[in-house]
Coordinates of C-alpha atoms and ligand atoms in Angstrom, one line a residue:
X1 CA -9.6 25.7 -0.8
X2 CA -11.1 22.6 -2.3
X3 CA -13.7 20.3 -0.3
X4 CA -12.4 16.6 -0.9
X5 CA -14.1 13.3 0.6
X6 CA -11.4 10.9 0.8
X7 CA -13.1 7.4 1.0
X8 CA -11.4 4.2 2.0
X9 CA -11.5 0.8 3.6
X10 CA -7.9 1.3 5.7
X11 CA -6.5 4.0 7.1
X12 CA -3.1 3.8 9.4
X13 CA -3.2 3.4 12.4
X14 CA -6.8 2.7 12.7
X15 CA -6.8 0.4 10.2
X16 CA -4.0 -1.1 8.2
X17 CA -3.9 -4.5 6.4
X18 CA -0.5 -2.7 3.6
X19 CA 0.2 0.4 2.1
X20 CA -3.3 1.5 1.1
X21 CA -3.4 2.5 5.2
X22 CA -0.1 4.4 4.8
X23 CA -1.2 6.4 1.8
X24 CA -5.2 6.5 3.2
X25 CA -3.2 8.5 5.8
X26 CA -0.4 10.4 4.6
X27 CA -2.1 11.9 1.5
X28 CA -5.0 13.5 3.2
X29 CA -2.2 14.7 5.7
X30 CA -0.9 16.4 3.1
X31 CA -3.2 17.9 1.4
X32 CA -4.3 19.1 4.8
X33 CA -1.3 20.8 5.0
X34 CA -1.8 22.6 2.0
X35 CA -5.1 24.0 3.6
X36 CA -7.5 21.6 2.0
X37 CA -10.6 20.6 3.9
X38 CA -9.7 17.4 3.3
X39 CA -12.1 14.7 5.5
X40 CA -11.7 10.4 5.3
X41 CA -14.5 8.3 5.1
X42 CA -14.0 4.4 6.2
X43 CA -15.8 1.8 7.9
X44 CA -16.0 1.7 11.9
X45 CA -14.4 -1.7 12.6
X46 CA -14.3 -3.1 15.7
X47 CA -10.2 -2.7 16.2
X48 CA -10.7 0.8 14.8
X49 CA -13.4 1.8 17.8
X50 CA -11.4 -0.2 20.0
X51 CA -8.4 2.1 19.9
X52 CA -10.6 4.8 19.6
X53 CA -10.9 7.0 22.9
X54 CA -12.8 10.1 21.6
X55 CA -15.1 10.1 19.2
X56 CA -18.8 11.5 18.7
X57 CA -21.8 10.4 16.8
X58 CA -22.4 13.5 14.1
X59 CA -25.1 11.9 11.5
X60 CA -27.7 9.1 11.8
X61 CA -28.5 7.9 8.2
X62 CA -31.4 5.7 7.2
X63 CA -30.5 4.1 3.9
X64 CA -33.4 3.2 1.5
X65 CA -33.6 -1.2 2.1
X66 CA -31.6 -1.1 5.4
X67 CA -33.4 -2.1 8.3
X68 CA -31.3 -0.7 10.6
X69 CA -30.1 2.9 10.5
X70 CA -26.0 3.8 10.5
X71 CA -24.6 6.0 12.2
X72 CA -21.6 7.7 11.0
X73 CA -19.2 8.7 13.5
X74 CA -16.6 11.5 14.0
X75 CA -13.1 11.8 15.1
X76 CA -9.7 12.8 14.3
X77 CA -6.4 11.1 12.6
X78 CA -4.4 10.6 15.2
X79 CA -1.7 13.1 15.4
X80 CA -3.6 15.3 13.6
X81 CA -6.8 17.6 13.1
X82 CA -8.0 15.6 10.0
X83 CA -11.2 14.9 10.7
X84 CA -12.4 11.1 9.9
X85 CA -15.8 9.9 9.6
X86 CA -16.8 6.3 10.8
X87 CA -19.3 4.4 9.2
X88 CA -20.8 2.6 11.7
X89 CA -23.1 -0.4 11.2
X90 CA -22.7 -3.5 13.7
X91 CA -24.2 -6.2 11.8
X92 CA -21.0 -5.5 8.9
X93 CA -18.2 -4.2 10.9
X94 CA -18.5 -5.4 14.6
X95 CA -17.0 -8.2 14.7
X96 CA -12.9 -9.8 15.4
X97 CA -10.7 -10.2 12.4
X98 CA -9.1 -8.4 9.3
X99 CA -11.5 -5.7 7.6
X100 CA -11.3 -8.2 4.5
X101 CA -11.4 -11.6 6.0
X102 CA -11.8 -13.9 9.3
X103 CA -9.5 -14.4 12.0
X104 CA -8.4 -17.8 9.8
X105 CA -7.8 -15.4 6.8
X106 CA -10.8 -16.8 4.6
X107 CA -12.7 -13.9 2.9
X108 CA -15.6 -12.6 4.9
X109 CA -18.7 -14.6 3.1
X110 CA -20.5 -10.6 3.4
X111 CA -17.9 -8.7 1.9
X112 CA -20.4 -7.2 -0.7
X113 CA -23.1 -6.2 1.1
X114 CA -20.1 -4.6 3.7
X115 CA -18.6 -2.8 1.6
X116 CA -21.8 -1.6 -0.5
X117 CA -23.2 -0.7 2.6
X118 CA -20.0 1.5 3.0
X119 CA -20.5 3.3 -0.4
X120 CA -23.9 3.6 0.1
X121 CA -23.0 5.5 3.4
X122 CA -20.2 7.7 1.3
X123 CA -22.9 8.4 -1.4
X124 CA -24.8 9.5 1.6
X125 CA -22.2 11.9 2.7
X126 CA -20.9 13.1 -0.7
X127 CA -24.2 14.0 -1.5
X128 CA -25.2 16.1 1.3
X129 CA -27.4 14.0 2.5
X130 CA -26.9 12.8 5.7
X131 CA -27.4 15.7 7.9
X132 CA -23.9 17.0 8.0
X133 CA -24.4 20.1 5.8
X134 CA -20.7 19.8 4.2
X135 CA -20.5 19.2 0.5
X136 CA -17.5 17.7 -1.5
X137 CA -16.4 19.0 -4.2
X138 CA -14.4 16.2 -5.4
X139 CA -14.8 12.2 -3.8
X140 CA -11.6 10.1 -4.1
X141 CA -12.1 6.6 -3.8
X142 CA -9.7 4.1 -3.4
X143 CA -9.4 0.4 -4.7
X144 CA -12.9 -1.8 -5.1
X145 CA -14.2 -1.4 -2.1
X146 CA -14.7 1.8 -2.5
X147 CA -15.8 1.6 -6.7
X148 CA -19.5 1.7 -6.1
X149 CA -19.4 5.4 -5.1
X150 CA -18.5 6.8 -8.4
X151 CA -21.1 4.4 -10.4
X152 CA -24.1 5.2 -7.1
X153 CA -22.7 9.1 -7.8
X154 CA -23.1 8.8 -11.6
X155 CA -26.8 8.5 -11.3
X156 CA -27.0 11.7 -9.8
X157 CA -28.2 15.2 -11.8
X158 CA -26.1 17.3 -9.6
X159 CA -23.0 15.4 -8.3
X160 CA -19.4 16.0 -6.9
X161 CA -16.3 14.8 -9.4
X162 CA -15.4 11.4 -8.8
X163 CA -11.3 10.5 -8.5
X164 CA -10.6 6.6 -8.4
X165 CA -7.2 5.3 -7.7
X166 CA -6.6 1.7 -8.5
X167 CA -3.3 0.7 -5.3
X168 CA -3.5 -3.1 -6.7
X169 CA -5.6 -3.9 -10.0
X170 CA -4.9 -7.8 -8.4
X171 CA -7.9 -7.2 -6.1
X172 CA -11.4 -6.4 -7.7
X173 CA -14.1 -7.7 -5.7
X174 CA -16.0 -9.9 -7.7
X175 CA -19.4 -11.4 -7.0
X176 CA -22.1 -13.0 -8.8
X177 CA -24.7 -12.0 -10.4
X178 CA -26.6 -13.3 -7.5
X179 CA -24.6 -11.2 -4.9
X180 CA -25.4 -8.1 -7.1
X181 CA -29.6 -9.0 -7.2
X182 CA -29.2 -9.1 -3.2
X183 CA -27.5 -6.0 -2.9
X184 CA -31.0 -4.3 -4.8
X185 CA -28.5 -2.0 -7.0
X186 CA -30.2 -0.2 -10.0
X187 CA -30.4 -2.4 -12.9
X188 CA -29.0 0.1 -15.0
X189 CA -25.5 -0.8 -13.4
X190 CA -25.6 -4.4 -15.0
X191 CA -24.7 -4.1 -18.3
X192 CA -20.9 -4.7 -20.5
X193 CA -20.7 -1.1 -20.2
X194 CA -21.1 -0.8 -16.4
X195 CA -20.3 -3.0 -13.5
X196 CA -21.2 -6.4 -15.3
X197 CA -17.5 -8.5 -16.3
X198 CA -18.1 -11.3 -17.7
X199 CA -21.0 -12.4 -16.3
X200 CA -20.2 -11.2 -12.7
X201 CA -19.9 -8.1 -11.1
X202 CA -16.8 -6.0 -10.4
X203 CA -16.6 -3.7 -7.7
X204 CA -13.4 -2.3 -8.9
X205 CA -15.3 -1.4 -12.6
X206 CA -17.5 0.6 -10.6
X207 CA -14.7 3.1 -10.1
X208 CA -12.8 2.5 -13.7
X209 CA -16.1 3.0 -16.2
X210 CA -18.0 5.9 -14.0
X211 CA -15.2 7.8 -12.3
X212 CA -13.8 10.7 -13.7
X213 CA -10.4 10.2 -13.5
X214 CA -8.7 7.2 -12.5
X215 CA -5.1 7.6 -10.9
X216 CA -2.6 4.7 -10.1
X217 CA 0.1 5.4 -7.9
X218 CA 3.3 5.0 -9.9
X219 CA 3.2 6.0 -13.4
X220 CA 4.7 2.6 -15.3
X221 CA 1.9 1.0 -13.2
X222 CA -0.5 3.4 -15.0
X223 CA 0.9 1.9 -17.9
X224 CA 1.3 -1.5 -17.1
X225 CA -2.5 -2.1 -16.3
X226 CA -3.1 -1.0 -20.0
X227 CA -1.3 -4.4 -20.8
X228 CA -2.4 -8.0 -20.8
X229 CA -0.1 -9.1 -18.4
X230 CA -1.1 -6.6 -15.5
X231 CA -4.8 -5.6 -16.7
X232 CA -6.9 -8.5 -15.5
X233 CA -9.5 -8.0 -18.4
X234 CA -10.0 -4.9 -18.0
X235 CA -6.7 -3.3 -20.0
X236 CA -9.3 -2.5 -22.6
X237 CA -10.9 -0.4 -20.8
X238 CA -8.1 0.9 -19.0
X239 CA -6.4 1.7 -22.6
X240 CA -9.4 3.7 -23.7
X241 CA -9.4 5.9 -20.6
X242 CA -5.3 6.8 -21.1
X243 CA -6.3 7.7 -24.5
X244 CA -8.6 10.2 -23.3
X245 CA -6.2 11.6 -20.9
X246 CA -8.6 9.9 -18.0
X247 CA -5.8 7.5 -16.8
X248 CA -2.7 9.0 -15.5
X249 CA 0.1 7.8 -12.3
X250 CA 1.0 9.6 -9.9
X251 CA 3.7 7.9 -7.0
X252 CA 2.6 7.4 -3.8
X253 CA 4.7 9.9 -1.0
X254 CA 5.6 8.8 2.3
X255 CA 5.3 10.0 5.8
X256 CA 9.0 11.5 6.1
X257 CA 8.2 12.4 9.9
X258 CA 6.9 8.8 10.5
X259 CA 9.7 7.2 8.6
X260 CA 12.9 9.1 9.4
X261 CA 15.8 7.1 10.8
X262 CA 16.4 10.4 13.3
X263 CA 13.6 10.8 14.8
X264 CA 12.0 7.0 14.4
X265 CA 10.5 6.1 18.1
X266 CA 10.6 2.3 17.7
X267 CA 14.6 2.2 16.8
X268 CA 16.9 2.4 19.8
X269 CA 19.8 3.9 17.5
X270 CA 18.9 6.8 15.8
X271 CA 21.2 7.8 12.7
X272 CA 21.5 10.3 10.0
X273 CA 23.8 11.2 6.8
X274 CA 25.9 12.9 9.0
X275 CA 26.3 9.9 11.7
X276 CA 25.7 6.6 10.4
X277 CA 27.4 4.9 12.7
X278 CA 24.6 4.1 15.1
X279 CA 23.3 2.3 11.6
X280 CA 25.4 -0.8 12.8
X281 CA 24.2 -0.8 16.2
X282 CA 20.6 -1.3 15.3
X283 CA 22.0 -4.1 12.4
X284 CA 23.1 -6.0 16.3
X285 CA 19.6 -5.1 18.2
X286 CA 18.3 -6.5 15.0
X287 CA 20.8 -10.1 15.2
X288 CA 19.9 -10.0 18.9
X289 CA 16.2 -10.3 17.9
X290 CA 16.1 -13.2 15.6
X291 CA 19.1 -14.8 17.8
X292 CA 21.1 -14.3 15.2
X293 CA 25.0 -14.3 15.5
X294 CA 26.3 -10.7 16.3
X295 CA 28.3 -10.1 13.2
X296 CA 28.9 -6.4 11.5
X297 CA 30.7 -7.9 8.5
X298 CA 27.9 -10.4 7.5
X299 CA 25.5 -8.9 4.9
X300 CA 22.0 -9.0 6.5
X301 CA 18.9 -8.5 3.9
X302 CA 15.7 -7.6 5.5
X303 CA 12.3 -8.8 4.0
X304 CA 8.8 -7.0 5.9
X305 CA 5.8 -8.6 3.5
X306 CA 2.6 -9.3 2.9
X307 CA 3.4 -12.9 2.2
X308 CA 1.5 -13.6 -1.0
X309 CA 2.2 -14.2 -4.8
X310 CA 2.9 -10.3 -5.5
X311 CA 5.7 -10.1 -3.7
X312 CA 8.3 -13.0 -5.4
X313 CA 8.4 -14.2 -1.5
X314 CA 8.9 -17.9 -3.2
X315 CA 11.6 -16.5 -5.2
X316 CA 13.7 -15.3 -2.0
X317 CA 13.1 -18.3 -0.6
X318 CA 15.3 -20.3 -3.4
X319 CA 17.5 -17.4 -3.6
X320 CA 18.8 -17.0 -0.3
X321 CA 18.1 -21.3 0.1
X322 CA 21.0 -21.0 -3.0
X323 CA 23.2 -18.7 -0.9
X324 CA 23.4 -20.4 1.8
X325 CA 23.8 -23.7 0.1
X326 CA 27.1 -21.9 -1.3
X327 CA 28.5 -21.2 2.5
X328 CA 27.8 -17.3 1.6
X329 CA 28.0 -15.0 4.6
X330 CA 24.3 -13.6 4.6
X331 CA 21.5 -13.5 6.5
X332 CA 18.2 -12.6 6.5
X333 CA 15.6 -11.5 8.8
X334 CA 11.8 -11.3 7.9
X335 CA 8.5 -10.1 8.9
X336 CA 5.7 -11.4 7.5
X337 CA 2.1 -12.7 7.2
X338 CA -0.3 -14.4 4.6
X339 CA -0.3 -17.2 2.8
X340 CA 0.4 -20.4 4.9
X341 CA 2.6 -22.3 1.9
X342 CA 4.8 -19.7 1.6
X343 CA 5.0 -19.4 6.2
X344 CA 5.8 -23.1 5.8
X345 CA 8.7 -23.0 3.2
X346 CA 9.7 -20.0 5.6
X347 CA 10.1 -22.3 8.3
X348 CA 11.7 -25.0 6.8
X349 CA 14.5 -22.7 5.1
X350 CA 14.7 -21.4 9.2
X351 CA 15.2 -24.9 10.2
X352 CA 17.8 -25.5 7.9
X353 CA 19.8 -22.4 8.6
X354 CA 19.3 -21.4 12.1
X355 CA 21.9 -19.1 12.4
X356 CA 21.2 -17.4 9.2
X357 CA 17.6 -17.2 9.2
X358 CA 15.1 -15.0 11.5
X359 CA 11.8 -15.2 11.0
X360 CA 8.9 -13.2 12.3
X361 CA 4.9 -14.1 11.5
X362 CA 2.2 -12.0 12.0
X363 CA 1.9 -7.8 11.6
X364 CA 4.5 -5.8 14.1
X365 CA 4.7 -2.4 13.7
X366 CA 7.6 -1.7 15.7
X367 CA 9.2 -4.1 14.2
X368 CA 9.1 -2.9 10.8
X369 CA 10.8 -0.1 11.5
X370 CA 13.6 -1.5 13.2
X371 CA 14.0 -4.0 10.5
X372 CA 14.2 -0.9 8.0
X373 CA 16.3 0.5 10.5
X374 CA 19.2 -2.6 11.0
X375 CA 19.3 -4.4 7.8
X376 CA 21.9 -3.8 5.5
X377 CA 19.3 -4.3 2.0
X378 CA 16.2 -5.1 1.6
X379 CA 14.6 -7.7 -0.6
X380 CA 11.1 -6.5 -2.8
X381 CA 11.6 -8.7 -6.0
X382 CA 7.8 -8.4 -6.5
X383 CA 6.0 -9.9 -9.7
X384 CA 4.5 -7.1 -10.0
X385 CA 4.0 -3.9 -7.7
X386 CA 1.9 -0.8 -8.1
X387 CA 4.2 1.2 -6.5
X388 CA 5.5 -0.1 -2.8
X389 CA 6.7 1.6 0.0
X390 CA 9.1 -0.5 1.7
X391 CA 11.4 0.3 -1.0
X392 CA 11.0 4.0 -0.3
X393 CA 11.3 4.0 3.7
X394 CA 14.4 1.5 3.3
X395 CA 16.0 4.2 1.4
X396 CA 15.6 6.9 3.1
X397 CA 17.2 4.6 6.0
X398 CA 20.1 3.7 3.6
X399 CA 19.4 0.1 3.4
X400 CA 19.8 -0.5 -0.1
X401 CA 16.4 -1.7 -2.1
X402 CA 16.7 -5.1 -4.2
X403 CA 13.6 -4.7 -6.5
X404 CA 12.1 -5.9 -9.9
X405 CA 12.1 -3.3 -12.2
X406 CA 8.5 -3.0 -12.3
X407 CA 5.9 -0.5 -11.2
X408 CA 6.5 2.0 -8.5
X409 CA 9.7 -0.2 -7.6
X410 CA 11.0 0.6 -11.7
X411 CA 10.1 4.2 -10.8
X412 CA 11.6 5.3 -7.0
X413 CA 15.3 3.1 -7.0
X414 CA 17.7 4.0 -9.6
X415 CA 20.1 0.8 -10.4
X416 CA 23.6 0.6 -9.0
X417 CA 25.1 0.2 -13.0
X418 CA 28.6 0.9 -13.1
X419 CA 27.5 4.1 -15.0
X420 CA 24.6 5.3 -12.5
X421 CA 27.1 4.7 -9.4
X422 CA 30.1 6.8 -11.1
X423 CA 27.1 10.0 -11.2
X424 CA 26.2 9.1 -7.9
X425 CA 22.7 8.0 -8.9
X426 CA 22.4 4.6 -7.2
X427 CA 20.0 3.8 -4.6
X428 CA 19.5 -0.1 -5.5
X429 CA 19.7 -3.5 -7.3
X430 CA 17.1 -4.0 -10.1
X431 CA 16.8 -7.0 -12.0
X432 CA 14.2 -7.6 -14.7
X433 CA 12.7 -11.3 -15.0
X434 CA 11.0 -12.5 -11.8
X435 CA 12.9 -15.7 -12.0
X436 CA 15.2 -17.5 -9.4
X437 CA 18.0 -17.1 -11.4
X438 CA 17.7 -13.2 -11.9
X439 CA 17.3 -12.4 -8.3
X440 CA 20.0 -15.0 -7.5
X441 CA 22.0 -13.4 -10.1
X442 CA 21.9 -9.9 -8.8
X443 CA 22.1 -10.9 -4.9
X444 CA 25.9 -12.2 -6.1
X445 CA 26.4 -8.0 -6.9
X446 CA 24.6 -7.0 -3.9
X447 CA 27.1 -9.3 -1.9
X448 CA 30.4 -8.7 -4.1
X449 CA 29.3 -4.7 -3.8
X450 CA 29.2 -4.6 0.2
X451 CA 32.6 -5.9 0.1
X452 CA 33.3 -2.3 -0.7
X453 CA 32.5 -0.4 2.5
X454 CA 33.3 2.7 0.6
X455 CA 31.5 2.2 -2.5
X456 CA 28.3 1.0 -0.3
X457 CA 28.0 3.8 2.1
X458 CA 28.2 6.2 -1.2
X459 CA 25.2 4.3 -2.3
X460 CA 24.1 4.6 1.0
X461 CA 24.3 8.0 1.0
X462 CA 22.7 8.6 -2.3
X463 CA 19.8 6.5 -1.1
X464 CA 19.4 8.5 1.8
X465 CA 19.0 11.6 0.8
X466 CA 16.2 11.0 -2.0
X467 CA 12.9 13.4 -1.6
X468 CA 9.9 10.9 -1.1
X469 CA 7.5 13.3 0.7
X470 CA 4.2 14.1 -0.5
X471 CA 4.9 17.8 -1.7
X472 CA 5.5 16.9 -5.4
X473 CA 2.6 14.3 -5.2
X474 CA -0.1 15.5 -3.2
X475 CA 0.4 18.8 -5.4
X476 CA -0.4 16.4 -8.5
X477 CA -3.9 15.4 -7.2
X478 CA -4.7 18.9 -6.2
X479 CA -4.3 20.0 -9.9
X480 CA -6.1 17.2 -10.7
X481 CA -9.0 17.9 -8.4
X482 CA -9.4 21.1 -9.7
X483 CA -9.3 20.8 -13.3
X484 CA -12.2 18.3 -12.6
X485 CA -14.2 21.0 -10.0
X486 CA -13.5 23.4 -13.0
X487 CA -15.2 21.5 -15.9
X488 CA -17.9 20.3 -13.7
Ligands
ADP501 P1 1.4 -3.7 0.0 O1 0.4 -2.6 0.3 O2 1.2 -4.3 -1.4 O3 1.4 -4.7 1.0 P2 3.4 -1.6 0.3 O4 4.9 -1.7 0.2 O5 2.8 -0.5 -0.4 O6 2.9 -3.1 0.0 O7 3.0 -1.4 1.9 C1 3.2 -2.3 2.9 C2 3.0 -1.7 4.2 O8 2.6 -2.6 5.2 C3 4.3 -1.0 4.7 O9 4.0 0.0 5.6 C4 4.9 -2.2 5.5 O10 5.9 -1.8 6.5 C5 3.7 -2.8 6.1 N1 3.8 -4.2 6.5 C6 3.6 -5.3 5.6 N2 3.6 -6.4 6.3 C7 3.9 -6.1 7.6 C8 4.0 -6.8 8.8 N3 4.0 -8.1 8.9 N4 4.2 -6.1 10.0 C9 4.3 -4.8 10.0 N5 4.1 -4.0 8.9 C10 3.9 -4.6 7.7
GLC502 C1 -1.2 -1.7 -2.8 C2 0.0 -2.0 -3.7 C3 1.3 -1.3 -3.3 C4 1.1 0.1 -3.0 C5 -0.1 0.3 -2.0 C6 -0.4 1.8 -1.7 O1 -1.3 -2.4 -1.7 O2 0.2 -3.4 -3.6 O3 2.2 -1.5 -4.3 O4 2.2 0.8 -2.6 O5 -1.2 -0.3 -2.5 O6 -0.7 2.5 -2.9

């Protein structure tokens, strides 16, 4: 049994801006499962305590310039016995709005000394030192906010191994050199070799120069980031650790009991392999929803997004804008929040085509699922995308993925070629350039292919019955943990 800290700055459903939340969750489930004493680490927001009925103050730490001392906090994942420790300091985490930024969606002005604060607290931990005699073996850290524990560890004699997984290498959390003098970090860390990056400092180098191993969570991400077009800077550094077997990708899982189009407590329909048919009544809950007309026959694509850049949103936009234009029989329903341009040219498509366009704004769980649940396909034609989930829990509710072949998205759905669907391979539509005229191109197959009821519920079929659990996955980081324990 190995002793893993698992720190991060979301964890579902206590916290959950994407999918860092869902894996934050659903790996450490796992590898509690396979009898590790596995325990989370992540900052005590105020929507987190909020929600939170049970939990007990276990630690009180006094960090060395803090004023005020934090308390670190213990309860459970809900659902489960995994135990999660909150790090509690008022002045950084009470307060309304995201864990990132404000209730207007601007950055928090703070965000560094937050989220040092938070590493300083994991250091804390990881090191035995804040009164809760339990010592790690191994500390996985997640994205930047989490990249000062591996660089705080390094300075350590004696020192649990240090994992870091890059989810997005979009997000670094960079700060001047001002920022960094106010946070009273060792001077040592400032230098090209460290957390310095051209002239600023990088949260997220904090994790790629000191951990041990770095992880991303499909393997052509892990190869991607190596590249110019994906690397940000850093595929330098990022190319050097691959070469020294330090890099490697392993694909995020999914929670199968979360995520299952049986058992799913939000859908009103459930469905199987063996029963689809209750597929199309959800598809009518669904056009009932967005006041949509009630139509089986008309191909409905389903969109749930963070709405930013990454995720080709604009490029749907003038896709399905083209569609429609053409008198095609689609529609598309959509869930969504972020940036407001792309909300606006959301609406105004709406306006245009009322009766072919639902829109949602703003974060709804239940939602989500029903979506995944009543759409026909679903639209992911990201730029670029570490690996994605909503590709995976579409699947497994047979509504066929359309998805750049890139990242996790080129690694979990298998194209429906003429070729692939003849082996029964097919789960999806991939296209390569992220270009209006690619996507555009390849919704024509997606439409001309669900023509063929037949050949689409075979695809269907396939798509369903795809393993995305953790057991392949979660076994990955265990061997990876220990190889690290064992030349420690
Ligand atoms: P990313 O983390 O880049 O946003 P992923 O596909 O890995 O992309 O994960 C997104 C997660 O967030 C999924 O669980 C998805 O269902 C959820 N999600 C995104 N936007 C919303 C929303 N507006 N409402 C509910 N869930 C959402
Ligand atoms: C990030 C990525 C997404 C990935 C998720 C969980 O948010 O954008 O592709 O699935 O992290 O690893």
């Amino acid at each position: 049994m190995r002793k893993i800290l698992f720190a991060s700055s979301e964890v579902h459903p206590l916290m959950k801006t994407g999918g860092l939340a869902d894996v934050s969750a659903s790996l450490p489930l796992a590898l509690s499962q396979m009898q590790q004493d596995i325990r989370i680490i992540m900052p005590a927001y105020r929507a987190t305590l909020d929600q939170l009925g049970e939990r007990a103050l276990v630690a009180t730490i006094k960090l060395e310039g803090y004023q005020q001392a934090i308390r670190i906090l213990q309860t459970q994942l809900p659902g489960s016995d995994v135990i999660v420790w909150l790090v509690e300091s008022a002045e950084h985490f009470d307060r309304d709005g995201g864990p990132y930024c404000d209730t207007k969606g601007a950055d928090w002005a703070d965000n560094a000394s937050r989220f040092a604060l938070f590493c300083r607290a994991a250091v804390a931990v990881a090191s035995n030192q804040a009164g809760l005699d339990w010592q790690p073996e191994v500390v996985h850290c997640n994205d930047w906010q989490t990249g000062l524990i591996p660089a705080l560890l390094s300075l350590q004699d004696s020192r649990p191994a240090t994992v870091f997984t890059i989810h997005n290498m979009a997000y670094q959390g960079l700060f001047s050199r001002q920022v960094f003098e106010m946070l009273n970090l060792p001077d040592s860390l400032w230098q090209i070799e460290g957390i310095e990056f051209y002239g600023m400092m990088s949260f997220m180098k904090g994790g790629l120069v000191y951990a041990d191993h770095i992880t991303s969570v499909s393997p052509t991400y892990a190869q991607e980031i190596c590249h110019y077009e994906f690397g940000y800077g850093l595929e330098g550094l990022l190319s050097l650790r691959a070469q020294q077997s330090r890099l490697s990708g392993i694909v995020n899982g999914i929670d199968t009991l979360e995520w299952n189009p049986q058992t799913d407590k939000f859908i009103d329909h459930p469905f199987n392999i063996k029963n689809l048919r209750p597929k199309s009544l959800n598809k009518k809950a669904l056009q009932q929803h967005f006041f949509l007309p009630e139509s089986a026959d008309t191909l409905m694509f389903g969109m749930i997004s963070r709405l930013v850049s990454q995720k080709g949103v604009d490029l749907t936009i003038e896709a399905i804008h083209r569609l429609l234009t053409e008198g095609r029989d689609i529609q598309l329903v959509c869930l969504g929040s972020g940036e407001a341009g792309l909300e606006q040219d959301l609406r105004v498509l709406r306006a245009r085509f009322p009766d072919k366009v639902g829109i949602q704004f703003g974060y709804d769980e239940a939602l989500a699922h029903k979506i995944e649940a009543g759409a026909d396909a679903f639209l992911m034609p990201s730029r670029f995308e570490p690996c994605g989930l909503n590709q995976m829990y579409s699947l497994r509710y047979g509504t066929l993925p359309v998805v750049r072949d890139t990242g996790g998205l080129a690694d979990t759905v298998v194209d429906a070629t003429e070729e692939n669907r003849k082996q029964m391979l097919a789960t999806g539509f991939k296209f390569a350039e992220p270009t209006v005229e690619d996507l555009y191109g390849t919704l024509l197959k997606v439409n001309e292919l669900f023509t063929h009821p037949r050949l689409w519920r075979r695809m269907m079929l396939t798509a369903m019955v795809q393993d995305f659990s953790w057991i392949n996955s979660a076994q990955a980081y265990l061997h990876l943990y220990e190889q690290l324990v064992d030349i420690s």
